Every structure is written in structure tokens, then in C-alpha cells.
Amino acid sequence: MRLATILHLAIIAVLITAATSQAPPIRYINHTVGDNAGWFFNSTTNTTVTNYSSWAASQTFNLGDYLIFRTSSNQTVIQTYNLTTFKNCSIDHSSDNDTFVYNGGNTVFDQALTIPVPLTIQGPNYFFSDANDGIQCQFGLAFEININRGLGLPPSLNQPPPPPYREPPGPDSASPPITIPAGGLGNEGFKNGLSVHVIACAVFFALLAVNGGIGVVFS
């Protein structure tokens, strides 16, 4: 009986642990890249201030979370979904659809920057700095993460794309023909195909007949 009780308690403990480990997140998280070390590279020693791959491995990332890069204008922040671009440490052959460059809007040397990057695509995401012709990336200023679904994207990051741009018509553009539906003029005579010219001629000759004509001779 005692052994059965112990086994029963062990099974309950395993089930609780499994349920807890699979519990979905309850909020979105801002992840400061590198924690207190930030996103920095020492160009004199060609070393990073921390191991960013180890930092990334210690985190759990979900859709709607943000990466916060506390850095300076001496480094760049490149986000890509293209593994080849990541391995090459260069955006030279990347696409606008899979690679994004964040510079914080500031190009002054050694200027402090804080760059927030939203995580909006589930699956592998790659980050690196291509400064110094890719040297920073090659010496460790790079990491990869996997984005889980989590709570899904919040409404602020899940807006539909704007409609495609259409060139407005120029002054020389031809106007489309105007179609008038049958009966649109509200006159039964016109509906039967009689024109104003034909009706006017009929009235004119009727008046001639009433007044005895005006000497019109037909050859």
C-alpha cells in the first residue's frame, strides 16, 4: 500500500511539472539584448562585450515580444529571415522582404541608441551587425532565435497591409463612356428609337399640309 501511494504521488508530480512547462505565456515581454551588457563591439580587440548566442539560448521568445537593443551608432542592427544572409554577415544579396536594417535614425559616430525590434514572424529569426564590413558579425555580434506562437500577435502588430498604390488619372485620360439605361429619359417616344430631328420634320410637313403647302416641288 505504501509503495502504491508513492507511485501515485510521483505520477501526480510528473503531470503537474508537464502542465506547468507547457503553460502558455500570459503577457508580452521586452527582451533587452545582452541584458546589462547591451549590444556592443570592441573594434580594438575584435571582441563582443558578452556572448549573444548564450544570452539568446537562455530566453524564450514569442510573437508580439520585442527585442530592445541598447547600443550606439558604432554597431548596426540587422534582422533577417534568410539564413544565407546571416551566414554571410552581409545584406548585399538580401531581399527587402526578408531583411530589415534598423539604424535608429541616427548616423552620428558613437551616439547612444535604443532600438526596439518587434517579433512578428514565427520560426527562425537572425540578428547581426554588419558594421566594419561584417567583421563585427564574424567575431560574434550575431545570434539566432526561434519565435514561438505564444499569445499570437497583438492588434497593434497585426494590421492588414495598406491597399496597393494606384496612379491617379492624368488630365489627358479618356473619360469612360456614359451609359443611359433604357427608359432613363422618361419619354416613350425616345424609347422607341425616334429622334428629335425626325419628330421635328414630321411636325413641319404636317403644318405644310394644313396650310396648303408652300410650293415645294419634289423631282
mmCIF file of the C-alpha atoms, coordinates in Angstrom:
data_MODEL
# 
_entry.id   MODEL 
# 
loop_
_atom_site.group_PDB 
_atom_site.id 
_atom_site.type_symbol 
_atom_site.label_atom_id 
_atom_site.label_alt_id 
_atom_site.label_comp_id 
_atom_site.label_asym_id 
_atom_site.label_entity_id 
_atom_site.label_seq_id 
_atom_site.pdbx_PDB_ins_code 
_atom_site.Cartn_x 
_atom_site.Cartn_y 
_atom_site.Cartn_z 
_atom_site.occupancy 
_atom_site.B_iso_or_equiv 
_atom_site.pdbx_formal_charge 
_atom_site.auth_seq_id 
_atom_site.auth_comp_id 
_atom_site.auth_asym_id 
_atom_site.auth_atom_id 
_atom_site.pdbx_PDB_model_num 
ATOM 1   C CA . MET A 1 1   ? 0.000   0.000  0.000    1.00 0.00 ? 1   MET A CA 1 
ATOM 2   C CA . ARG A 1 2   ? 2.829   2.336  0.850    1.00 0.00 ? 2   ARG A CA 1 
ATOM 3   C CA . LEU A 1 3   ? 4.574   1.656  -2.492   1.00 0.00 ? 3   LEU A CA 1 
ATOM 4   C CA . ALA A 1 4   ? 1.334   2.339  -4.391   1.00 0.00 ? 4   ALA A CA 1 
ATOM 5   C CA . THR A 1 5   ? 0.945   5.663  -2.606   1.00 0.00 ? 5   THR A CA 1 
ATOM 6   C CA . ILE A 1 6   ? 4.489   6.698  -3.512   1.00 0.00 ? 6   ILE A CA 1 
ATOM 7   C CA . LEU A 1 7   ? 3.939   5.786  -7.166   1.00 0.00 ? 7   LEU A CA 1 
ATOM 8   C CA . HIS A 1 8   ? 0.672   7.690  -7.186   1.00 0.00 ? 8   HIS A CA 1 
ATOM 9   C CA . LEU A 1 9   ? 2.315   10.824 -5.806   1.00 0.00 ? 9   LEU A CA 1 
ATOM 10  C CA . ALA A 1 10  ? 5.188   10.510 -8.297   1.00 0.00 ? 10  ALA A CA 1 
ATOM 11  C CA . ILE A 1 11  ? 2.760   10.347 -11.214  1.00 0.00 ? 11  ILE A CA 1 
ATOM 12  C CA . ILE A 1 12  ? 0.910   13.432 -9.938   1.00 0.00 ? 12  ILE A CA 1 
ATOM 13  C CA . ALA A 1 13  ? 4.213   15.322 -9.623   1.00 0.00 ? 13  ALA A CA 1 
ATOM 14  C CA . VAL A 1 14  ? 5.189   14.437 -13.214  1.00 0.00 ? 14  VAL A CA 1 
ATOM 15  C CA . LEU A 1 15  ? 1.810   15.565 -14.542  1.00 0.00 ? 15  LEU A CA 1 
ATOM 16  C CA . ILE A 1 16  ? 1.998   18.881 -12.672  1.00 0.00 ? 16  ILE A CA 1 
ATOM 17  C CA . THR A 1 17  ? 5.526   19.507 -13.965  1.00 0.00 ? 17  THR A CA 1 
ATOM 18  C CA . ALA A 1 18  ? 4.480   18.767 -17.553  1.00 0.00 ? 18  ALA A CA 1 
ATOM 19  C CA . ALA A 1 19  ? 1.429   21.020 -17.327  1.00 0.00 ? 19  ALA A CA 1 
ATOM 20  C CA . THR A 1 20  ? 3.489   23.846 -15.863  1.00 0.00 ? 20  THR A CA 1 
ATOM 21  C CA . SER A 1 21  ? 6.217   23.576 -18.515  1.00 0.00 ? 21  SER A CA 1 
ATOM 22  C CA . GLN A 1 22  ? 3.631   23.753 -21.318  1.00 0.00 ? 22  GLN A CA 1 
ATOM 23  C CA . ALA A 1 23  ? 1.629   26.644 -19.862  1.00 0.00 ? 23  ALA A CA 1 
ATOM 24  C CA . PRO A 1 24  ? 1.182   29.431 -22.428  1.00 0.00 ? 24  PRO A CA 1 
ATOM 25  C CA . PRO A 1 25  ? 2.623   32.884 -21.729  1.00 0.00 ? 25  PRO A CA 1 
ATOM 26  C CA . ILE A 1 26  ? 0.314   35.351 -20.060  1.00 0.00 ? 26  ILE A CA 1 
ATOM 27  C CA . ARG A 1 27  ? 1.919   38.551 -21.368  1.00 0.00 ? 27  ARG A CA 1 
ATOM 28  C CA . TYR A 1 28  ? 4.275   40.002 -23.968  1.00 0.00 ? 28  TYR A CA 1 
ATOM 29  C CA . ILE A 1 29  ? 7.893   40.537 -22.958  1.00 0.00 ? 29  ILE A CA 1 
ATOM 30  C CA . ASN A 1 30  ? 10.561  43.097 -23.826  1.00 0.00 ? 30  ASN A CA 1 
ATOM 31  C CA . HIS A 1 31  ? 13.924  41.307 -24.033  1.00 0.00 ? 31  HIS A CA 1 
ATOM 32  C CA . THR A 1 32  ? 16.951  43.577 -23.571  1.00 0.00 ? 32  THR A CA 1 
ATOM 33  C CA . VAL A 1 33  ? 19.585  42.047 -25.831  1.00 0.00 ? 33  VAL A CA 1 
ATOM 34  C CA . GLY A 1 34  ? 22.665  41.091 -23.812  1.00 0.00 ? 34  GLY A CA 1 
ATOM 35  C CA . ASP A 1 35  ? 20.915  42.194 -20.601  1.00 0.00 ? 35  ASP A CA 1 
ATOM 36  C CA . ASN A 1 36  ? 23.007  44.869 -18.868  1.00 0.00 ? 36  ASN A CA 1 
ATOM 37  C CA . ALA A 1 37  ? 25.897  44.457 -21.343  1.00 0.00 ? 37  ALA A CA 1 
ATOM 38  C CA . GLY A 1 38  ? 23.879  45.801 -24.269  1.00 0.00 ? 38  GLY A CA 1 
ATOM 39  C CA . TRP A 1 39  ? 24.755  45.371 -27.945  1.00 0.00 ? 39  TRP A CA 1 
ATOM 40  C CA . PHE A 1 40  ? 28.399  46.449 -28.285  1.00 0.00 ? 40  PHE A CA 1 
ATOM 41  C CA . PHE A 1 41  ? 31.633  45.500 -30.027  1.00 0.00 ? 41  PHE A CA 1 
ATOM 42  C CA . ASN A 1 42  ? 35.224  46.439 -29.207  1.00 0.00 ? 42  ASN A CA 1 
ATOM 43  C CA . SER A 1 43  ? 36.895  47.200 -32.542  1.00 0.00 ? 43  SER A CA 1 
ATOM 44  C CA . THR A 1 44  ? 40.354  47.326 -30.939  1.00 0.00 ? 44  THR A CA 1 
ATOM 45  C CA . THR A 1 45  ? 40.264  43.737 -29.686  1.00 0.00 ? 45  THR A CA 1 
ATOM 46  C CA . ASN A 1 46  ? 37.591  42.490 -32.126  1.00 0.00 ? 46  ASN A CA 1 
ATOM 47  C CA . THR A 1 47  ? 35.517  41.102 -29.278  1.00 0.00 ? 47  THR A CA 1 
ATOM 48  C CA . THR A 1 48  ? 31.939  41.445 -28.137  1.00 0.00 ? 48  THR A CA 1 
ATOM 49  C CA . VAL A 1 49  ? 31.037  42.554 -24.614  1.00 0.00 ? 49  VAL A CA 1 
ATOM 50  C CA . THR A 1 50  ? 29.121  39.313 -24.000  1.00 0.00 ? 50  THR A CA 1 
ATOM 51  C CA . ASN A 1 51  ? 28.223  36.029 -25.674  1.00 0.00 ? 51  ASN A CA 1 
ATOM 52  C CA . TYR A 1 52  ? 24.984  36.779 -27.527  1.00 0.00 ? 52  TYR A CA 1 
ATOM 53  C CA . SER A 1 53  ? 24.320  33.198 -28.587  1.00 0.00 ? 53  SER A CA 1 
ATOM 54  C CA . SER A 1 54  ? 24.391  32.122 -24.934  1.00 0.00 ? 54  SER A CA 1 
ATOM 55  C CA . TRP A 1 55  ? 22.124  35.011 -23.993  1.00 0.00 ? 55  TRP A CA 1 
ATOM 56  C CA . ALA A 1 56  ? 19.619  34.053 -26.719  1.00 0.00 ? 56  ALA A CA 1 
ATOM 57  C CA . ALA A 1 57  ? 19.650  30.402 -25.615  1.00 0.00 ? 57  ALA A CA 1 
ATOM 58  C CA . SER A 1 58  ? 18.568  31.461 -22.128  1.00 0.00 ? 58  SER A CA 1 
ATOM 59  C CA . GLN A 1 59  ? 15.422  33.236 -23.363  1.00 0.00 ? 59  GLN A CA 1 
ATOM 60  C CA . THR A 1 60  ? 12.005  32.185 -24.649  1.00 0.00 ? 60  THR A CA 1 
ATOM 61  C CA . PHE A 1 61  ? 10.669  34.330 -27.489  1.00 0.00 ? 61  PHE A CA 1 
ATOM 62  C CA . ASN A 1 62  ? 7.060   34.619 -28.653  1.00 0.00 ? 62  ASN A CA 1 
ATOM 63  C CA . LEU A 1 63  ? 5.143   36.564 -31.273  1.00 0.00 ? 63  LEU A CA 1 
ATOM 64  C CA . GLY A 1 64  ? 4.455   40.096 -30.074  1.00 0.00 ? 64  GLY A CA 1 
ATOM 65  C CA . ASP A 1 65  ? 7.575   40.282 -27.888  1.00 0.00 ? 65  ASP A CA 1 
ATOM 66  C CA . TYR A 1 66  ? 10.190  42.967 -28.516  1.00 0.00 ? 66  TYR A CA 1 
ATOM 67  C CA . LEU A 1 67  ? 13.964  42.851 -28.638  1.00 0.00 ? 67  LEU A CA 1 
ATOM 68  C CA . ILE A 1 68  ? 15.445  46.021 -27.137  1.00 0.00 ? 68  ILE A CA 1 
ATOM 69  C CA . PHE A 1 69  ? 18.915  46.835 -28.470  1.00 0.00 ? 69  PHE A CA 1 
ATOM 70  C CA . ARG A 1 70  ? 20.752  49.233 -26.166  1.00 0.00 ? 70  ARG A CA 1 
ATOM 71  C CA . THR A 1 71  ? 23.680  50.149 -28.376  1.00 0.00 ? 71  THR A CA 1 
ATOM 72  C CA . SER A 1 72  ? 25.402  53.003 -30.213  1.00 0.00 ? 72  SER A CA 1 
ATOM 73  C CA . SER A 1 73  ? 25.768  54.114 -33.809  1.00 0.00 ? 73  SER A CA 1 
ATOM 74  C CA . ASN A 1 74  ? 29.080  52.183 -33.965  1.00 0.00 ? 74  ASN A CA 1 
ATOM 75  C CA . GLN A 1 75  ? 27.025  48.990 -34.371  1.00 0.00 ? 75  GLN A CA 1 
ATOM 76  C CA . THR A 1 76  ? 24.142  48.160 -36.685  1.00 0.00 ? 76  THR A CA 1 
ATOM 77  C CA . VAL A 1 77  ? 21.081  46.010 -36.083  1.00 0.00 ? 77  VAL A CA 1 
ATOM 78  C CA . ILE A 1 78  ? 20.110  43.704 -38.939  1.00 0.00 ? 78  ILE A CA 1 
ATOM 79  C CA . GLN A 1 79  ? 17.107  41.389 -38.717  1.00 0.00 ? 79  GLN A CA 1 
ATOM 80  C CA . THR A 1 80  ? 16.755  38.689 -41.355  1.00 0.00 ? 80  THR A CA 1 
ATOM 81  C CA . TYR A 1 81  ? 14.817  35.511 -42.019  1.00 0.00 ? 81  TYR A CA 1 
ATOM 82  C CA . ASN A 1 82  ? 17.393  34.492 -44.632  1.00 0.00 ? 82  ASN A CA 1 
ATOM 83  C CA . LEU A 1 83  ? 19.955  32.028 -43.269  1.00 0.00 ? 83  LEU A CA 1 
ATOM 84  C CA . THR A 1 84  ? 22.355  32.709 -46.159  1.00 0.00 ? 84  THR A CA 1 
ATOM 85  C CA . THR A 1 85  ? 22.341  36.445 -45.410  1.00 0.00 ? 85  THR A CA 1 
ATOM 86  C CA . PHE A 1 86  ? 23.027  35.671 -41.755  1.00 0.00 ? 86  PHE A CA 1 
ATOM 87  C CA . LYS A 1 87  ? 25.931  33.328 -42.537  1.00 0.00 ? 87  LYS A CA 1 
ATOM 88  C CA . ASN A 1 88  ? 27.442  35.834 -44.979  1.00 0.00 ? 88  ASN A CA 1 
ATOM 89  C CA . CYS A 1 89  ? 27.261  38.645 -42.384  1.00 0.00 ? 89  CYS A CA 1 
ATOM 90  C CA . SER A 1 90  ? 26.178  40.891 -45.241  1.00 0.00 ? 90  SER A CA 1 
ATOM 91  C CA . ILE A 1 91  ? 22.963  42.322 -46.698  1.00 0.00 ? 91  ILE A CA 1 
ATOM 92  C CA . ASP A 1 92  ? 24.435  42.710 -50.188  1.00 0.00 ? 92  ASP A CA 1 
ATOM 93  C CA . HIS A 1 93  ? 22.308  39.943 -51.716  1.00 0.00 ? 93  HIS A CA 1 
ATOM 94  C CA . SER A 1 94  ? 19.336  40.100 -49.381  1.00 0.00 ? 94  SER A CA 1 
ATOM 95  C CA . SER A 1 95  ? 15.735  40.902 -50.255  1.00 0.00 ? 95  SER A CA 1 
ATOM 96  C CA . ASP A 1 96  ? 13.543  43.724 -48.966  1.00 0.00 ? 96  ASP A CA 1 
ATOM 97  C CA . ASN A 1 97  ? 11.024  41.048 -47.980  1.00 0.00 ? 97  ASN A CA 1 
ATOM 98  C CA . ASP A 1 98  ? 13.322  39.078 -45.666  1.00 0.00 ? 98  ASP A CA 1 
ATOM 99  C CA . THR A 1 99  ? 15.908  41.509 -44.284  1.00 0.00 ? 99  THR A CA 1 
ATOM 100 C CA . PHE A 1 100 ? 15.485  44.757 -42.336  1.00 0.00 ? 100 PHE A CA 1 
ATOM 101 C CA . VAL A 1 101 ? 18.059  47.323 -41.244  1.00 0.00 ? 101 VAL A CA 1 
ATOM 102 C CA . TYR A 1 102 ? 17.450  49.275 -38.032  1.00 0.00 ? 102 TYR A CA 1 
ATOM 103 C CA . ASN A 1 103 ? 19.639  52.298 -37.506  1.00 0.00 ? 103 ASN A CA 1 
ATOM 104 C CA . GLY A 1 104 ? 17.536  54.314 -35.070  1.00 0.00 ? 104 GLY A CA 1 
ATOM 105 C CA . GLY A 1 105 ? 17.553  57.276 -37.438  1.00 0.00 ? 105 GLY A CA 1 
ATOM 106 C CA . ASN A 1 106 ? 20.962  58.418 -36.185  1.00 0.00 ? 106 ASN A CA 1 
ATOM 107 C CA . THR A 1 107 ? 24.275  58.221 -38.080  1.00 0.00 ? 107 THR A CA 1 
ATOM 108 C CA . VAL A 1 108 ? 26.460  60.242 -35.688  1.00 0.00 ? 108 VAL A CA 1 
ATOM 109 C CA . PHE A 1 109 ? 29.526  58.229 -34.617  1.00 0.00 ? 109 PHE A CA 1 
ATOM 110 C CA . ASP A 1 110 ? 29.385  56.788 -31.079  1.00 0.00 ? 110 ASP A CA 1 
ATOM 111 C CA . GLN A 1 111 ? 25.878  58.157 -30.486  1.00 0.00 ? 111 GLN A CA 1 
ATOM 112 C CA . ALA A 1 112 ? 23.823  56.196 -27.934  1.00 0.00 ? 112 ALA A CA 1 
ATOM 113 C CA . LEU A 1 113 ? 20.785  54.422 -29.400  1.00 0.00 ? 113 LEU A CA 1 
ATOM 114 C CA . THR A 1 114 ? 17.889  52.327 -28.152  1.00 0.00 ? 114 THR A CA 1 
ATOM 115 C CA . ILE A 1 115 ? 16.323  50.300 -30.959  1.00 0.00 ? 115 ILE A CA 1 
ATOM 116 C CA . PRO A 1 116 ? 13.130  48.281 -30.357  1.00 0.00 ? 116 PRO A CA 1 
ATOM 117 C CA . VAL A 1 117 ? 12.504  45.413 -32.789  1.00 0.00 ? 117 VAL A CA 1 
ATOM 118 C CA . PRO A 1 118 ? 9.109   43.640 -32.769  1.00 0.00 ? 118 PRO A CA 1 
ATOM 119 C CA . LEU A 1 119 ? 8.993   39.887 -33.284  1.00 0.00 ? 119 LEU A CA 1 
ATOM 120 C CA . THR A 1 120 ? 6.254   39.369 -35.883  1.00 0.00 ? 120 THR A CA 1 
ATOM 121 C CA . ILE A 1 121 ? 7.259   36.210 -37.789  1.00 0.00 ? 121 ILE A CA 1 
ATOM 122 C CA . GLN A 1 122 ? 7.082   32.777 -36.184  1.00 0.00 ? 122 GLN A CA 1 
ATOM 123 C CA . GLY A 1 123 ? 10.089  30.499 -36.625  1.00 0.00 ? 123 GLY A CA 1 
ATOM 124 C CA . PRO A 1 124 ? 13.812  31.241 -37.074  1.00 0.00 ? 124 PRO A CA 1 
ATOM 125 C CA . ASN A 1 125 ? 14.896  34.891 -36.818  1.00 0.00 ? 125 ASN A CA 1 
ATOM 126 C CA . TYR A 1 126 ? 18.509  36.009 -37.235  1.00 0.00 ? 126 TYR A CA 1 
ATOM 127 C CA . PHE A 1 127 ? 20.195  39.174 -35.957  1.00 0.00 ? 127 PHE A CA 1 
ATOM 128 C CA . PHE A 1 128 ? 23.646  40.600 -36.587  1.00 0.00 ? 128 PHE A CA 1 
ATOM 129 C CA . SER A 1 129 ? 25.696  43.757 -37.066  1.00 0.00 ? 129 SER A CA 1 
ATOM 130 C CA . ASP A 1 130 ? 27.259  44.283 -40.486  1.00 0.00 ? 130 ASP A CA 1 
ATOM 131 C CA . ALA A 1 131 ? 29.461  47.184 -39.342  1.00 0.00 ? 131 ALA A CA 1 
ATOM 132 C CA . ASN A 1 132 ? 33.178  47.157 -40.187  1.00 0.00 ? 132 ASN A CA 1 
ATOM 133 C CA . ASP A 1 133 ? 32.438  45.252 -43.408  1.00 0.00 ? 133 ASP A CA 1 
ATOM 134 C CA . GLY A 1 134 ? 30.916  42.371 -41.484  1.00 0.00 ? 134 GLY A CA 1 
ATOM 135 C CA . ILE A 1 135 ? 33.819  41.986 -39.031  1.00 0.00 ? 135 ILE A CA 1 
ATOM 136 C CA . GLN A 1 136 ? 31.545  42.558 -36.029  1.00 0.00 ? 136 GLN A CA 1 
ATOM 137 C CA . CYS A 1 137 ? 29.225  39.765 -37.124  1.00 0.00 ? 137 CYS A CA 1 
ATOM 138 C CA . GLN A 1 138 ? 32.084  37.399 -37.885  1.00 0.00 ? 138 GLN A CA 1 
ATOM 139 C CA . PHE A 1 139 ? 33.508  37.899 -34.387  1.00 0.00 ? 139 PHE A CA 1 
ATOM 140 C CA . GLY A 1 140 ? 30.295  37.245 -32.505  1.00 0.00 ? 140 GLY A CA 1 
ATOM 141 C CA . LEU A 1 141 ? 27.961  40.239 -32.750  1.00 0.00 ? 141 LEU A CA 1 
ATOM 142 C CA . ALA A 1 142 ? 25.208  37.967 -34.015  1.00 0.00 ? 142 ALA A CA 1 
ATOM 143 C CA . PHE A 1 143 ? 22.669  35.449 -32.743  1.00 0.00 ? 143 PHE A CA 1 
ATOM 144 C CA . GLU A 1 144 ? 19.712  33.400 -33.870  1.00 0.00 ? 144 GLU A CA 1 
ATOM 145 C CA . ILE A 1 145 ? 16.414  32.731 -32.095  1.00 0.00 ? 145 ILE A CA 1 
ATOM 146 C CA . ASN A 1 146 ? 13.240  30.763 -32.658  1.00 0.00 ? 146 ASN A CA 1 
ATOM 147 C CA . ILE A 1 147 ? 9.924   32.558 -32.269  1.00 0.00 ? 147 ILE A CA 1 
ATOM 148 C CA . ASN A 1 148 ? 7.015   30.613 -30.770  1.00 0.00 ? 148 ASN A CA 1 
ATOM 149 C CA . ARG A 1 149 ? 3.370   31.480 -31.342  1.00 0.00 ? 149 ARG A CA 1 
ATOM 150 C CA . GLY A 1 150 ? 2.659   32.328 -27.695  1.00 0.00 ? 150 GLY A CA 1 
ATOM 151 C CA . LEU A 1 151 ? -0.352  34.629 -27.471  1.00 0.00 ? 151 LEU A CA 1 
ATOM 152 C CA . GLY A 1 152 ? -0.147  35.483 -31.166  1.00 0.00 ? 152 GLY A CA 1 
ATOM 153 C CA . LEU A 1 153 ? 0.355   38.994 -32.483  1.00 0.00 ? 153 LEU A CA 1 
ATOM 154 C CA . PRO A 1 154 ? -1.384  41.820 -30.598  1.00 0.00 ? 154 PRO A CA 1 
ATOM 155 C CA . PRO A 1 155 ? -3.717  44.069 -32.650  1.00 0.00 ? 155 PRO A CA 1 
ATOM 156 C CA . SER A 1 156 ? -1.061  46.810 -32.775  1.00 0.00 ? 156 SER A CA 1 
ATOM 157 C CA . LEU A 1 157 ? 1.258   44.483 -34.756  1.00 0.00 ? 157 LEU A CA 1 
ATOM 158 C CA . ASN A 1 158 ? -1.422  42.644 -36.715  1.00 0.00 ? 158 ASN A CA 1 
ATOM 159 C CA . GLN A 1 159 ? -2.792  45.346 -39.007  1.00 0.00 ? 159 GLN A CA 1 
ATOM 160 C CA . PRO A 1 160 ? -3.765  44.476 -42.605  1.00 0.00 ? 160 PRO A CA 1 
ATOM 161 C CA . PRO A 1 161 ? -1.406  45.841 -45.268  1.00 0.00 ? 161 PRO A CA 1 
ATOM 162 C CA . PRO A 1 162 ? -2.454  49.084 -46.998  1.00 0.00 ? 162 PRO A CA 1 
ATOM 163 C CA . PRO A 1 163 ? -4.138  48.800 -50.402  1.00 0.00 ? 163 PRO A CA 1 
ATOM 164 C CA . PRO A 1 164 ? -1.791  48.909 -53.418  1.00 0.00 ? 164 PRO A CA 1 
ATOM 165 C CA . TYR A 1 165 ? -0.995  52.349 -54.761  1.00 0.00 ? 165 TYR A CA 1 
ATOM 166 C CA . ARG A 1 166 ? -2.795  53.336 -57.953  1.00 0.00 ? 166 ARG A CA 1 
ATOM 167 C CA . GLU A 1 167 ? -1.626  56.174 -60.173  1.00 0.00 ? 167 GLU A CA 1 
ATOM 168 C CA . PRO A 1 168 ? -4.367  58.853 -60.373  1.00 0.00 ? 168 PRO A CA 1 
ATOM 169 C CA . PRO A 1 169 ? -5.683  59.564 -63.891  1.00 0.00 ? 169 PRO A CA 1 
ATOM 170 C CA . GLY A 1 170 ? -3.946  62.396 -65.706  1.00 0.00 ? 170 GLY A CA 1 
ATOM 171 C CA . PRO A 1 171 ? -5.614  65.332 -67.470  1.00 0.00 ? 171 PRO A CA 1 
ATOM 172 C CA . ASP A 1 172 ? -5.317  63.564 -70.853  1.00 0.00 ? 172 ASP A CA 1 
ATOM 173 C CA . SER A 1 173 ? -7.019  60.410 -69.690  1.00 0.00 ? 173 SER A CA 1 
ATOM 174 C CA . ALA A 1 174 ? -10.088 59.486 -71.745  1.00 0.00 ? 174 ALA A CA 1 
ATOM 175 C CA . SER A 1 175 ? -13.359 59.591 -69.859  1.00 0.00 ? 175 SER A CA 1 
ATOM 176 C CA . PRO A 1 176 ? -15.320 56.343 -69.811  1.00 0.00 ? 176 PRO A CA 1 
ATOM 177 C CA . PRO A 1 177 ? -18.497 56.298 -71.922  1.00 0.00 ? 177 PRO A CA 1 
ATOM 178 C CA . ILE A 1 178 ? -21.710 57.138 -70.122  1.00 0.00 ? 178 ILE A CA 1 
ATOM 179 C CA . THR A 1 179 ? -24.403 54.510 -70.427  1.00 0.00 ? 179 THR A CA 1 
ATOM 180 C CA . ILE A 1 180 ? -28.035 55.593 -70.095  1.00 0.00 ? 180 ILE A CA 1 
ATOM 181 C CA . PRO A 1 181 ? -30.389 52.743 -69.237  1.00 0.00 ? 181 PRO A CA 1 
ATOM 182 C CA . ALA A 1 182 ? -33.483 52.143 -71.345  1.00 0.00 ? 182 ALA A CA 1 
ATOM 183 C CA . GLY A 1 183 ? -36.284 54.443 -70.205  1.00 0.00 ? 183 GLY A CA 1 
ATOM 184 C CA . GLY A 1 184 ? -33.841 56.679 -68.431  1.00 0.00 ? 184 GLY A CA 1 
ATOM 185 C CA . LEU A 1 185 ? -35.110 59.725 -70.308  1.00 0.00 ? 185 LEU A CA 1 
ATOM 186 C CA . GLY A 1 186 ? -38.721 59.159 -69.199  1.00 0.00 ? 186 GLY A CA 1 
ATOM 187 C CA . ASN A 1 187 ? -40.209 59.527 -72.714  1.00 0.00 ? 187 ASN A CA 1 
ATOM 188 C CA . GLU A 1 188 ? -41.937 56.678 -74.538  1.00 0.00 ? 188 GLU A CA 1 
ATOM 189 C CA . GLY A 1 189 ? -41.197 58.187 -77.957  1.00 0.00 ? 189 GLY A CA 1 
ATOM 190 C CA . PHE A 1 190 ? -37.474 58.171 -77.338  1.00 0.00 ? 190 PHE A CA 1 
ATOM 191 C CA . LYS A 1 191 ? -37.661 54.627 -76.006  1.00 0.00 ? 191 LYS A CA 1 
ATOM 192 C CA . ASN A 1 192 ? -38.933 53.533 -79.403  1.00 0.00 ? 192 ASN A CA 1 
ATOM 193 C CA . GLY A 1 193 ? -35.882 54.989 -81.114  1.00 0.00 ? 193 GLY A CA 1 
ATOM 194 C CA . LEU A 1 194 ? -37.413 58.250 -82.543  1.00 0.00 ? 194 LEU A CA 1 
ATOM 195 C CA . SER A 1 195 ? -35.019 61.172 -82.574  1.00 0.00 ? 195 SER A CA 1 
ATOM 196 C CA . VAL A 1 196 ? -35.837 64.842 -82.053  1.00 0.00 ? 196 VAL A CA 1 
ATOM 197 C CA . HIS A 1 197 ? -34.845 65.518 -85.672  1.00 0.00 ? 197 HIS A CA 1 
ATOM 198 C CA . VAL A 1 198 ? -37.390 63.046 -87.075  1.00 0.00 ? 198 VAL A CA 1 
ATOM 199 C CA . ILE A 1 199 ? -40.207 64.399 -84.898  1.00 0.00 ? 199 ILE A CA 1 
ATOM 200 C CA . ALA A 1 200 ? -39.420 67.987 -85.942  1.00 0.00 ? 200 ALA A CA 1 
ATOM 201 C CA . CYS A 1 201 ? -39.564 67.073 -89.639  1.00 0.00 ? 201 CYS A CA 1 
ATOM 202 C CA . ALA A 1 202 ? -42.918 65.326 -89.184  1.00 0.00 ? 202 ALA A CA 1 
ATOM 203 C CA . VAL A 1 203 ? -44.397 68.371 -87.468  1.00 0.00 ? 203 VAL A CA 1 
ATOM 204 C CA . PHE A 1 204 ? -43.057 70.671 -90.217  1.00 0.00 ? 204 PHE A CA 1 
ATOM 205 C CA . PHE A 1 205 ? -44.665 68.713 -93.061  1.00 0.00 ? 205 PHE A CA 1 
ATOM 206 C CA . ALA A 1 206 ? -47.915 68.398 -91.118  1.00 0.00 ? 206 ALA A CA 1 
ATOM 207 C CA . LEU A 1 207 ? -48.082 72.180 -90.898  1.00 0.00 ? 207 LEU A CA 1 
ATOM 208 C CA . LEU A 1 208 ? -47.431 72.461 -94.622  1.00 0.00 ? 208 LEU A CA 1 
ATOM 209 C CA . ALA A 1 209 ? -50.311 70.117 -95.369  1.00 0.00 ? 209 ALA A CA 1 
ATOM 210 C CA . VAL A 1 210 ? -52.659 72.085 -93.129  1.00 0.00 ? 210 VAL A CA 1 
ATOM 211 C CA . ASN A 1 211 ? -51.722 75.394 -94.803  1.00 0.00 ? 211 ASN A CA 1 
ATOM 212 C CA . GLY A 1 212 ? -51.914 74.048 -98.356  1.00 0.00 ? 212 GLY A CA 1 
ATOM 213 C CA . GLY A 1 213 ? -48.219 73.752 -98.874  1.00 0.00 ? 213 GLY A CA 1 
ATOM 214 C CA . ILE A 1 214 ? -45.666 76.352 -99.887  1.00 0.00 ? 214 ILE A CA 1 
ATOM 215 C CA . GLY A 1 215 ? -44.912 75.227 -103.387 1.00 0.00 ? 215 GLY A CA 1 
ATOM 216 C CA . VAL A 1 216 ? -42.322 72.633 -102.652 1.00 0.00 ? 216 VAL A CA 1 
ATOM 217 C CA . VAL A 1 217 ? -41.692 70.517 -105.736 1.00 0.00 ? 217 VAL A CA 1 
ATOM 218 C CA . PHE A 1 218 ? -40.120 67.091 -105.495 1.00 0.00 ? 218 PHE A CA 1 
ATOM 219 C CA . SER A 1 219 ? -38.231 65.869 -108.575 1.00 0.00 ? 219 SER A CA 1 
# 
